[in-house]
Coordinates of N, CA and C in Angstrom, one line a residue:
M174 N 104.2 87.5 99.4 CA 104.6 86.2 99.4 C 105.0 85.7 98.0
D175 N 104.3 86.3 97.0 CA 104.8 85.9 95.6 C 106.1 86.3 95.3
G176 N 106.5 87.5 95.8 CA 107.9 88.0 95.6 C 108.9 87.1 96.3
E177 N 108.7 86.6 97.4 CA 109.6 85.8 98.2 C 109.6 84.4 97.5
V178 N 108.6 83.9 97.0 CA 108.6 82.6 96.3 C 109.4 82.7 95.0
G179 N 109.3 83.8 94.3 CA 110.1 84.1 93.1 C 111.6 84.2 93.5
R180 N 111.9 84.9 94.5 CA 113.4 85.0 94.9 C 113.9 83.6 95.3
M181 N 113.1 82.8 96.0 CA 113.5 81.5 96.5 C 113.8 80.6 95.2
R182 N 112.8 80.7 94.2 CA 112.9 79.9 93.0 C 114.2 80.3 92.2
L183 N 114.4 81.6 92.2 CA 115.7 82.0 91.4 C 116.9 81.5 92.2
L184 N 116.9 81.6 93.5 CA 118.1 81.1 94.3 C 118.3 79.6 94.1
V185 N 117.2 78.8 94.1 CA 117.4 77.4 93.8 C 117.9 77.1 92.5
E186 N 117.5 77.9 91.4 CA 118.0 77.7 90.1 C 119.5 78.0 90.0
E187 N 119.9 79.2 90.7 CA 121.2 79.6 90.6 C 122.2 78.6 91.3
L188 N 121.7 78.1 92.5 CA 122.5 77.1 93.2 C 122.6 75.8 92.4
S189 N 121.5 75.4 91.8 CA 121.5 74.2 91.0 C 122.5 74.3 89.8
L190 N 122.5 75.5 89.1 CA 123.4 75.7 88.0 C 124.9 75.6 88.6
L191 N 125.2 76.3 89.7 CA 126.5 76.3 90.3 C 126.9 74.7 90.6
A192 N 126.0 74.0 91.2 CA 126.3 72.6 91.5 C 126.6 71.8 90.3
R193 N 125.8 72.0 89.2 CA 126.2 71.3 87.9 C 127.5 71.7 87.4
L194 N 127.9 73.0 87.4 CA 129.1 73.4 87.0 C 130.3 72.9 87.9
D195 N 130.0 72.9 89.2 CA 131.0 72.4 90.1 C 131.3 70.9 89.9
A196 N 130.3 70.2 89.5 CA 130.4 68.7 89.3 C 131.1 68.4 87.9
G197 N 131.3 69.5 87.1 CA 131.9 69.3 85.8 C 131.0 68.8 84.7
R198 N 129.8 69.0 84.9 CA 128.7 68.6 83.9 C 129.0 69.5 82.7
P199 N 129.1 68.8 81.5 CA 129.3 69.6 80.2 C 128.1 70.5 79.9
L200 N 128.4 71.7 79.4 CA 127.4 72.6 78.9 C 127.0 72.2 77.5
E201 N 125.9 72.8 77.0 CA 125.6 72.7 75.5 C 126.8 73.3 74.8
S202 N 127.0 72.8 73.5 CA 128.0 73.3 72.7 C 127.4 73.5 71.3
D203 N 127.3 74.8 70.9 CA 126.8 75.1 69.6 C 127.5 76.4 69.2
H204 N 127.3 76.7 67.9 CA 127.9 78.1 67.4 C 127.0 79.1 68.0
V205 N 127.6 80.1 68.6 CA 126.9 81.2 69.3 C 127.4 82.5 68.7
D206 N 126.5 83.4 68.3 CA 126.8 84.8 67.7 C 126.7 85.7 68.9
L207 N 127.8 86.0 69.5 CA 127.9 86.9 70.7 C 127.4 88.3 70.5
R208 N 127.6 88.8 69.2 CA 127.1 90.1 68.9 C 125.6 90.1 68.9
R209 N 124.9 89.2 68.5 CA 123.4 89.1 68.6 C 123.0 89.0 70.0
L210 N 123.7 88.1 70.8 CA 123.3 88.0 72.3 C 123.5 89.3 73.0
A211 N 124.6 89.9 72.7 CA 124.9 91.2 73.4 C 123.8 92.2 73.0
A212 N 123.5 92.3 71.7 CA 122.5 93.3 71.2 C 121.2 93.0 71.9
D213 N 120.7 91.8 72.1 CA 119.5 91.5 72.7 C 119.5 91.9 74.2
V214 N 120.6 91.6 74.9 CA 120.7 92.0 76.3 C 120.7 93.4 76.5
V215 N 121.5 94.1 75.6 CA 121.6 95.6 75.7 C 120.2 96.2 75.5
E216 N 119.5 95.8 74.5 CA 118.2 96.3 74.2 C 117.2 96.1 75.4
D217 N 117.3 94.9 76.0 CA 116.5 94.7 77.2 C 116.8 95.7 78.3
A218 N 118.2 95.9 78.5 CA 118.6 96.8 79.6 C 118.1 98.2 79.4
R219 N 118.1 98.6 78.1 CA 117.6 100.0 77.8 C 116.1 100.1 78.2
V220 N 115.4 99.1 78.0 CA 113.9 99.1 78.4 C 113.7 99.1 79.9
V221 N 114.5 98.2 80.6 CA 114.4 98.1 82.0 C 115.0 99.3 82.8
A222 N 116.0 100.0 82.2 CA 116.7 101.0 82.9 C 116.8 102.2 82.0
P223 N 115.7 102.9 81.7 CA 115.7 104.0 80.8 C 116.5 105.2 81.3
D224 N 116.9 105.2 82.6 CA 117.7 106.3 83.1 C 119.2 106.1 83.0
R225 N 119.5 104.9 82.3 CA 121.0 104.7 82.1 C 121.2 104.8 80.6
T226 N 122.4 105.1 80.2 CA 122.9 105.0 78.9 C 123.6 103.7 78.7
V227 N 123.1 102.8 77.9 CA 123.7 101.5 77.7 C 124.0 101.4 76.1
R228 N 125.4 101.3 75.9 CA 125.8 101.4 74.6 C 126.6 100.0 74.2
L229 N 126.4 99.6 73.0 CA 127.0 98.4 72.5 C 128.1 98.8 71.4
H230 N 129.3 98.3 71.6 CA 130.3 98.6 70.6 C 130.8 97.1 70.1
A231 N 130.2 96.8 69.0 CA 130.6 95.4 68.4 C 130.6 95.6 67.0
P232 N 131.7 96.0 66.4 CA 131.8 96.4 65.0 C 131.8 95.1 64.1
A233 N 132.2 94.0 64.6 CA 132.3 92.8 63.8 C 131.6 91.7 64.4
L234 N 131.2 90.7 63.6 CA 130.6 89.5 64.0 C 131.7 88.7 64.9
V235 N 131.3 88.2 66.1 CA 132.1 87.5 67.0 C 131.4 86.1 67.3
Q236 N 131.9 85.1 66.9 CA 131.2 83.8 67.2 C 132.1 82.9 68.0
V237 N 131.5 82.2 68.9 CA 132.2 81.2 69.8 C 131.5 79.9 69.7
T238 N 132.1 78.9 70.3 CA 131.3 77.6 70.5 C 131.0 77.6 72.0
G239 N 129.7 77.3 72.3 CA 129.3 77.3 73.6 C 127.8 77.1 73.9
D240 N 127.5 77.4 75.1 CA 126.1 77.2 75.5 C 125.4 78.7 75.4
G241 N 124.6 78.9 74.4 CA 124.1 80.2 74.2 C 123.3 80.7 75.4
P242 N 122.3 80.0 76.0 CA 121.6 80.5 77.2 C 122.6 80.9 78.4
R243 N 123.6 80.1 78.6 CA 124.5 80.4 79.6 C 125.4 81.6 79.3
L244 N 125.7 81.8 78.0 CA 126.5 83.0 77.7 C 125.6 84.2 77.8
Q245 N 124.4 84.1 77.4 CA 123.5 85.1 77.6 C 123.3 85.5 79.1
Q246 N 123.3 84.5 79.9 CA 123.2 84.8 81.4 C 124.4 85.6 81.9
I247 N 125.6 85.3 81.4 CA 126.7 86.0 81.7 C 126.5 87.6 81.5
L248 N 126.1 87.8 80.2 CA 125.8 89.2 79.8 C 124.7 89.8 80.7
N249 N 123.7 89.1 80.9 CA 122.5 89.6 81.8 C 123.1 90.0 83.1
N250 N 123.9 89.0 83.7 CA 124.4 89.3 85.0 C 125.3 90.5 85.1
L251 N 126.2 90.6 84.1 CA 127.2 91.7 84.1 C 126.5 93.1 83.9
I252 N 125.5 93.1 82.9 CA 124.9 94.4 82.6 C 123.9 94.7 83.8
G253 N 123.2 93.6 84.3 CA 122.4 93.8 85.4 C 123.1 94.3 86.6
N254 N 124.2 93.9 86.9 CA 125.0 94.4 88.0 C 125.4 95.9 87.8
A255 N 125.8 96.2 86.6 CA 126.1 97.6 86.3 C 124.9 98.5 86.6
I256 N 123.8 98.1 86.2 CA 122.5 98.8 86.4 C 122.2 99.0 87.8
Q257 N 122.2 97.8 88.5 CA 121.7 97.7 89.9 C 122.6 98.5 90.9
H258 N 123.9 98.4 90.6 CA 124.8 98.9 91.7 C 125.4 100.3 91.3
N259 N 124.8 101.0 90.4 CA 125.2 102.3 90.0 C 124.1 103.3 90.0
P260 N 124.3 104.6 90.3 CA 123.2 105.6 90.3 C 122.7 105.8 88.9
A261 N 121.5 106.4 88.9 CA 120.9 106.9 87.6 C 121.8 107.8 87.0
G262 N 121.8 107.8 85.6 CA 122.7 108.6 84.8 C 124.0 108.0 84.5
T263 N 124.4 106.8 85.1 CA 125.5 106.0 84.9 C 125.5 105.5 83.4
T264 N 126.7 105.6 82.7 CA 126.8 105.1 81.3 C 127.4 103.8 81.4
I265 N 126.9 102.8 80.7 CA 127.4 101.4 80.7 C 127.7 101.1 79.2
D266 N 129.0 100.7 79.0 CA 129.5 100.3 77.7 C 129.7 98.8 77.6
V267 N 129.2 98.2 76.6 CA 129.4 96.8 76.3 C 130.2 96.7 75.0
S268 N 131.4 96.1 75.1 CA 132.2 96.0 73.9 C 132.5 94.5 73.6
L269 N 132.8 94.3 72.3 CA 133.0 93.0 71.9 C 134.0 93.0 70.7
H270 N 135.0 92.2 70.8 CA 136.0 92.0 69.7 C 136.8 90.8 69.9
E271 N 137.6 90.4 68.9 CA 138.4 89.3 68.9 C 139.9 89.8 69.1
A272 N 140.7 89.1 69.9 CA 142.0 89.4 70.1 C 142.8 88.2 70.6
H273 N 143.9 87.9 69.9 CA 144.8 86.8 70.3 C 144.1 85.5 70.4
G274 N 143.2 85.1 69.6 CA 142.5 83.8 69.6 C 141.4 83.7 70.6
T275 N 140.9 84.9 71.1 CA 139.8 84.9 72.0 C 138.8 85.9 71.6
A276 N 137.6 85.7 72.2 CA 136.5 86.6 72.0 C 136.5 87.4 73.3
V277 N 136.6 88.7 73.3 CA 136.8 89.6 74.5 C 135.4 90.3 74.6
V278 N 134.8 90.2 75.7 CA 133.6 90.9 76.1 C 133.9 91.8 77.3
R279 N 133.7 93.1 77.2 CA 133.9 94.1 78.3 C 132.6 94.8 78.6
V280 N 132.3 94.8 79.9 CA 131.3 95.6 80.4 C 131.8 96.6 81.3
S281 N 131.7 97.9 81.0 CA 132.3 99.0 81.8 C 131.3 100.0 82.2
D282 N 131.5 100.6 83.3 CA 130.6 101.7 83.7 C 131.4 102.8 84.3
D283 N 130.8 103.9 84.3 CA 131.5 105.2 84.9 C 130.9 105.5 86.3
G284 N 130.4 104.5 87.0 CA 129.9 104.6 88.3 C 131.0 104.9 89.4
P285 N 130.6 104.8 90.6 CA 131.6 105.1 91.7 C 132.7 104.0 91.9
G286 N 132.6 102.8 91.3 CA 133.5 101.8 91.4 C 133.4 100.9 92.6
I287 N 134.4 100.0 92.7 CA 134.4 99.0 93.8 C 135.6 99.3 94.6
A288 N 135.5 99.3 95.9 CA 136.6 99.6 96.8 C 137.6 98.5 96.7
P289 N 139.0 98.9 96.7 CA 140.1 98.0 96.4 C 140.0 96.7 97.3
E290 N 139.6 96.9 98.6 CA 139.5 95.7 99.5 C 138.4 94.8 99.1
D291 N 137.4 95.3 98.4 CA 136.3 94.4 98.0 C 136.5 93.7 96.6
L292 N 137.5 94.2 95.8 CA 137.7 93.7 94.6 C 138.1 92.2 94.6
R293 N 138.8 91.7 95.6 CA 139.3 90.3 95.7 C 138.2 89.3 96.1
R294 N 137.1 89.9 96.5 CA 136.0 89.0 97.0 C 134.8 89.0 96.0
V295 N 134.8 89.7 94.9 CA 133.6 89.9 94.1 C 133.1 88.6 93.5
F296 N 134.0 87.5 93.4 CA 133.5 86.3 92.9 C 133.2 85.3 94.0
D297 N 133.2 85.6 95.2 CA 132.9 84.8 96.3 C 131.4 84.6 96.4
R298 N 131.0 83.4 96.6 CA 129.5 83.1 96.7 C 128.9 83.7 97.8
F299 N 127.7 84.3 97.7 CA 126.9 85.0 98.7 C 127.5 86.2 99.2
W300 N 128.6 86.7 98.7 CA 129.3 87.9 99.2 C 128.7 89.1 98.4
R301 N 128.5 90.1 99.3 CA 128.0 91.4 98.6 C 128.8 92.5 99.2
A302 N 129.1 93.5 98.4 CA 130.0 94.6 98.9 C 129.4 95.4 100.1
E303 N 128.2 95.6 100.1 CA 127.6 96.4 101.2 C 126.8 95.5 102.1
A304 N 127.2 95.4 103.4 CA 126.6 94.6 104.3 C 125.2 95.1 104.5
S305 N 124.9 96.3 104.4 CA 123.5 96.9 104.7 C 122.5 96.6 103.5
R306 N 123.1 96.2 102.4 CA 122.3 96.0 101.2 C 121.2 94.9 101.5
S307 N 119.9 95.2 101.2 CA 118.9 94.2 101.4 C 118.9 93.1 100.3
R308 N 118.4 92.0 100.6 CA 118.3 90.9 99.7 C 117.4 91.3 98.5
A309 N 116.4 92.0 98.9 CA 115.4 92.4 97.9 C 116.0 93.3 96.7
R310 N 117.0 94.2 97.2 CA 117.6 95.0 96.2 C 118.9 94.5 95.8
G311 N 119.7 93.8 96.6 CA 121.0 93.5 96.4 C 121.2 92.1 95.8
G312 N 120.1 91.3 95.7 CA 120.3 90.0 95.1 C 120.9 89.0 96.1
S313 N 121.2 87.8 95.6 CA 121.7 86.7 96.4 C 123.2 86.7 96.6
G314 N 123.9 87.5 95.9 CA 125.3 87.5 96.0 C 125.9 86.3 95.1
L315 N 125.2 85.8 94.2 CA 125.7 84.7 93.4 C 125.9 85.1 91.9
G316 N 125.6 86.4 91.6 CA 125.7 86.7 90.1 C 127.0 86.6 89.5
L317 N 128.1 87.1 90.1 CA 129.4 87.1 89.7 C 130.0 85.7 89.8
S318 N 129.6 85.0 90.9 CA 130.1 83.6 91.0 C 129.6 82.8 89.8
I319 N 128.4 83.0 89.4 CA 127.8 82.3 88.2 C 128.5 82.7 86.9
V320 N 128.8 84.0 86.8 CA 129.6 84.5 85.7 C 130.9 83.6 85.6
Q321 N 131.7 83.6 86.8 CA 133.0 83.0 86.8 C 132.8 81.5 86.5
A322 N 131.9 80.8 87.0 CA 131.7 79.4 86.8 C 131.4 79.1 85.3
V323 N 130.5 79.9 84.7 CA 130.2 79.7 83.3 C 131.3 80.0 82.5
V324 N 132.0 81.1 82.7 CA 133.1 81.4 81.9 C 134.3 80.3 82.0
H325 N 134.5 79.8 83.2 CA 135.5 78.7 83.3 C 135.0 77.4 82.7
A326 N 133.7 77.2 82.7 CA 133.1 75.9 82.0 C 133.4 76.1 80.5
H327 N 133.5 77.3 80.0 CA 133.8 77.6 78.6 C 135.3 77.7 78.3
H328 N 136.1 77.4 79.3 CA 137.6 77.5 79.2 C 138.1 78.9 79.0
G329 N 137.3 79.8 79.6 CA 137.7 81.3 79.5 C 138.2 81.8 80.8
T330 N 138.4 83.2 80.8 CA 138.9 83.9 81.9 C 137.9 85.1 82.2
V331 N 137.9 85.6 83.4 CA 137.2 86.8 83.8 C 137.9 87.5 84.8
E332 N 137.9 88.8 84.6 CA 138.6 89.7 85.5 C 137.8 91.0 85.7
V333 N 137.8 91.5 86.9 CA 137.2 92.7 87.4 C 138.3 93.8 87.8
T334 N 138.1 95.0 87.1 CA 139.0 96.1 87.6 C 138.2 97.2 87.9
S335 N 138.7 98.1 88.9 CA 137.9 99.2 89.3 C 139.1 100.2 89.8
P336 N 139.6 101.1 88.9 CA 140.7 102.0 89.4 C 140.2 103.0 90.3
P337 N 141.1 103.6 91.2 CA 140.7 104.7 92.0 C 140.2 105.8 91.2
G338 N 139.1 106.3 91.7 CA 138.5 107.5 91.0 C 137.2 107.0 90.4
G339 N 136.9 105.8 90.3 CA 135.6 105.2 89.9 C 135.6 104.5 88.6
G340 N 134.5 103.9 88.3 CA 134.4 103.1 87.1 C 134.7 101.6 87.5
T341 N 134.1 100.7 86.8 CA 134.4 99.3 86.9 C 134.3 98.7 85.5
T342 N 135.2 97.7 85.3 CA 135.3 97.0 84.0 C 135.4 95.5 84.4
V343 N 134.5 94.8 83.7 CA 134.6 93.3 83.8 C 134.9 92.8 82.4
T344 N 136.0 92.0 82.3 CA 136.5 91.5 81.0 C 136.4 90.0 81.0
V345 N 135.8 89.5 80.0 CA 135.6 88.1 79.8 C 136.2 87.8 78.5
A346 N 137.1 86.7 78.6 CA 137.8 86.3 77.4 C 137.4 84.8 77.2
L347 N 136.9 84.5 76.1 CA 136.5 83.1 75.7 C 137.2 82.7 74.5
P348 N 137.7 81.4 74.4 CA 138.4 80.9 73.3 C 137.5 80.9 72.0
L349 N 138.2 81.3 70.9 CA 137.5 81.2 69.6 C 137.7 79.8 69.1
P350 N 136.7 79.4 68.3 CA 136.9 78.0 67.7 C 138.0 78.1 66.7
S351 N 138.6 77.0 66.4 CA 139.7 77.0 65.3 C 139.1 77.3 64.1
P352 N 139.9 77.9 63.1 CA 139.3 78.3 61.8 C 138.5 77.2 61.1
Q353 N 138.9 76.0 61.2 CA 138.2 74.8 60.5 C 136.9 74.6 61.3
D354 N 136.7 75.0 62.5 CA 135.5 74.7 63.3 C 134.5 75.8 63.2
R355 N 134.9 77.0 62.6 CA 134.0 78.1 62.6 C 132.9 78.0 61.5
P356 N 131.7 78.4 61.9 CA 130.7 78.3 60.8 C 130.9 79.4 59.8
P357 N 130.3 79.1 58.6 CA 130.4 80.2 57.6 C 129.8 81.5 58.0
V358 N 130.4 82.6 57.6 CA 129.8 83.9 58.0 C 128.6 84.2 57.1
P359 N 127.5 84.5 57.8 CA 126.3 84.8 57.0 C 126.5 86.0 56.1
D360 N 126.0 85.8 54.9 CA 126.2 86.9 53.9 C 125.1 87.9 53.9
G361 N 124.0 87.7 54.7 CA 123.0 88.7 54.7 C 121.9 88.4 53.8
T362 N 122.0 87.3 53.0 CA 120.9 87.0 52.1 C 120.1 85.9 52.7
S363 N 118.9 85.6 52.2 CA 118.1 84.5 52.7 C 117.5 83.7 51.7

């Protein structure tokens, strides 16, 4: 019963977040160090899924303006999906860099991939690729819907690709703050 209550509580929280985003309610806006968020989520994933190789490729500091907890939720959902929907031994790569005025976050895996007919539905609410997947293991079908809604609320884009032969990559692009709005880069001293 505790498990079911927990799942219901999570479902209510997810639906509440989607309703707030659908209503256009503004998110918090602060300077966010994406590299630090990604490092924290990757470290948590390594603990939760020791049978997976989860690697972070973030050679430089990448900062955006946004809602830190919601941006962390994006990373949690993407890395969590890669863990949950791939077999043991799958490698998950998380990369982060700046390109053309955006912060680009990629979560890639070398798992079996997503069927071409399923790719167009991955952001649909309550949709899950495998009809036989149980709610206990498969989740609510809201994870990628939440990712898309949060990314759009940050004026960004999200795309999922899964070429024939396997592997899936989710690419999130978030606008970088203008140079005058960027915080000073920490120099490592305190």
